[in-house]
Amino acid sequence: MRQSERLETGITGLDTILCGGLLCGASYIVQGSPGTGKTILANQVAFLQARRGTRVLYVTLLAESHDRLFQSLSTFDFYDTSIVDKEIIYISLSKVLREGGLPGLVRTLRAELVRQRCTMLIVDGFSIAKDSAAAALDIKTFIAELQGYAALIGGTVLLLTSSHIDDASREHTMVDGVLQLKEELVGVRGVRLIRVAKSRGSASLAGLHQYRISAKGIDVYPRLEALATPSSDETSVVEERATSGVHGFDGISGGGLVTESVTLLMGPPGSGKTTFGLNFVSAATRNCPALFFGFYESPARLRVKARALHLPIEPLEHCGALHVCWNPLRENLLDFLGHQLLDTIRKHGIRRVFIDGMTGFQRAAVHSAREIEFYTALTNELRALGHNNCRGA
Ligand SMILES: Nc1ncnc2c1ncn2[C@@H]1O[C@H](COP(=O)(O)OP(=O)(O)O)[C@@H](O)[C@H]1O
Ligand SMILES: [Mg+2]
């Protein structure tokens, strides 16, 4: 069994929590109530793999027609009709299951896999196969058969099911991995969460991670504090100062703000925090770019404000010395924000960051118990990135 080889899902955050992707030669159960995104997730992986030359057999045991499936898939960017029934072969075996039971399904599946030369198999509606099992032994044989196939050719099997699977169940014990998807109600809002409930032969990032469904498909945002973040190299910390960009402030603060550091700016509304921030980011240069990460004023409003203050926000933006990222206060996801902030810093080699304000993160924190760990992880990573970006410049 080629257990160490990985099959990328193409969903960056999911590959991260799976520590590199799905294992080749392994079988997985993807479990979640209807509407949690199992079909979208499986198809997203299938389309990515198909584009890379993998042949995928997508078996549906559900009563719904393929037309409806394609209709809903066509709303996603990853969907590509030219791949359908070429690299990804969709077949409905609900009739075979109804008429021949699980033994009939196993026979047909085996024949199709060989005939279509597929190295990835997705069974959508696995719960239906399970419900149709006359004896517990049947479902065991069914899984064993698919696993045997997967192991033999180094393929990967995904079984999508909406029925609850407890840790002690036969299916849970037999498969190599279990991904659980759910939607949690926090107050009045719904938050989608994914968990690697089992991962045989590989480490995984434990616990629940937020995900989102959009036209791009599924995006997973690993919990920031659960990621192994590189801590800054303490031995090379230097007490350097950088200008705050605020007239008179450097003089009273010992020469400006300490580099590779995080400073909290506090004050009631109207006290000048955003203005301080606009001054701070205006001290950016092309070699020392800045990021204004805001939740309140739109970029357009910030530009008007900066113009009134005679600050060169727009020229700095045009020459790539300043980036503005705006996430209006809506139902934001805490880890989405954290990853977006860090990714932008990495992408542009940002050296000075202004976050306006922390409330934006607080409002997005639906699980308040993790706030301290989240901020600690975020600020540690910001310092480490400051250090790296500084060295790289
Ligand atoms: N284009 C889209 N943009 C955002 N969300 C979508 C889109 N299409 C479907 N969804 C969401 O995806 C969910 C359906 O996902 P699906 O994979 O069919 O679930 P499952 O297979 O688990 O029943 C719906 O609940 C809907 O909220
Ligand atoms: Mg489905």
CSV table of C-alpha atoms and ligand atoms in Angstrom, one decimal, residues 30-43 58 62 64 69 72-77 124 160-162 181 183 192 211-218, ligand 1:
chain,number,residue,atom,x,y,z
A,30,VAL,CA,-17.4,12.3,4.6
A,31,GLN,CA,-20.2,12.7,7.1
A,32,GLY,CA,-22.6,15.6,7.5
A,33,SER,CA,-26.3,16.5,7.5
A,34,PRO,CA,-27.9,17.3,4.2
A,35,GLY,CA,-26.8,20.7,3.0
A,36,THR,CA,-23.4,20.7,4.8
A,37,GLY,CA,-21.5,20.5,1.5
A,38,LYS,CA,-20.5,16.9,1.1
A,39,THR,CA,-21.4,16.8,-2.6
A,40,ILE,CA,-19.7,20.1,-3.2
A,41,LEU,CA,-16.5,19.0,-1.4
A,42,ALA,CA,-16.3,15.7,-3.2
A,43,ASN,CA,-16.9,17.3,-6.6
A,58,TYR,CA,-18.7,9.2,-9.1
A,62,LEU,CA,-29.5,9.0,-4.3
A,64,GLU,CA,-32.1,12.7,-7.4
A,69,LEU,CA,-26.7,17.5,-9.6
A,72,SER,CA,-26.3,22.8,-8.8
A,73,LEU,CA,-22.6,22.1,-9.6
A,74,SER,CA,-22.7,24.5,-12.5
A,75,THR,CA,-23.0,27.4,-10.0
A,76,PHE,CA,-19.5,26.7,-8.9
A,77,ASP,CA,-16.3,28.0,-10.5
A,124,ASP,CA,-22.6,9.8,-2.9
A,160,LEU,CA,-20.5,10.5,1.5
A,161,THR,CA,-23.1,9.9,4.1
A,162,SER,CA,-25.7,12.0,5.9
A,181,LEU,CA,-19.1,18.5,8.5
A,183,GLU,CA,-23.5,23.7,10.8
A,192,ARG,CA,-20.0,25.8,9.3
A,211,TYR,CA,-15.3,26.6,6.5
A,212,ARG,CA,-17.4,28.5,4.0
A,213,ILE,CA,-19.2,27.7,0.8
A,214,SER,CA,-19.1,30.3,-2.0
A,215,ALA,CA,-19.1,30.2,-5.8
A,216,LYS,CA,-15.4,29.1,-5.5
A,217,GLY,CA,-16.6,26.0,-3.6
A,218,ILE,CA,-15.5,25.1,-0.1
B,1,LIG,N1,-23.3,28.8,-5.3
B,1,LIG,C1,-23.3,28.6,-4.0
B,1,LIG,N2,-22.7,29.5,-3.1
B,1,LIG,C2,-22.7,29.4,-1.8
B,1,LIG,N3,-23.3,28.3,-1.2
B,1,LIG,C3,-23.9,27.4,-1.9
B,1,LIG,C4,-23.9,27.5,-3.3
B,1,LIG,N4,-24.6,26.4,-3.8
B,1,LIG,C5,-25.0,25.7,-2.7
B,1,LIG,N5,-24.5,26.3,-1.6
B,1,LIG,C6,-24.7,25.8,-0.2
B,1,LIG,O1,-24.3,24.4,-0.3
B,1,LIG,C7,-25.2,23.6,0.4
B,1,LIG,C8,-25.4,22.3,-0.4
B,1,LIG,O2,-24.2,21.6,-0.4
B,1,LIG,P1,-24.3,20.0,-0.8
B,1,LIG,O3,-22.9,19.7,-1.1
B,1,LIG,O4,-25.3,19.8,-1.8
B,1,LIG,O5,-24.6,19.4,0.6
B,1,LIG,P2,-24.8,17.8,1.0
B,1,LIG,O6,-24.2,17.1,-0.1
B,1,LIG,O7,-24.0,17.7,2.2
B,1,LIG,O8,-26.2,17.6,1.2
B,1,LIG,C9,-26.5,24.4,0.5
B,1,LIG,O9,-26.9,24.2,1.8
B,1,LIG,C10,-26.1,25.8,0.3
B,1,LIG,O10,-26.1,26.5,1.5
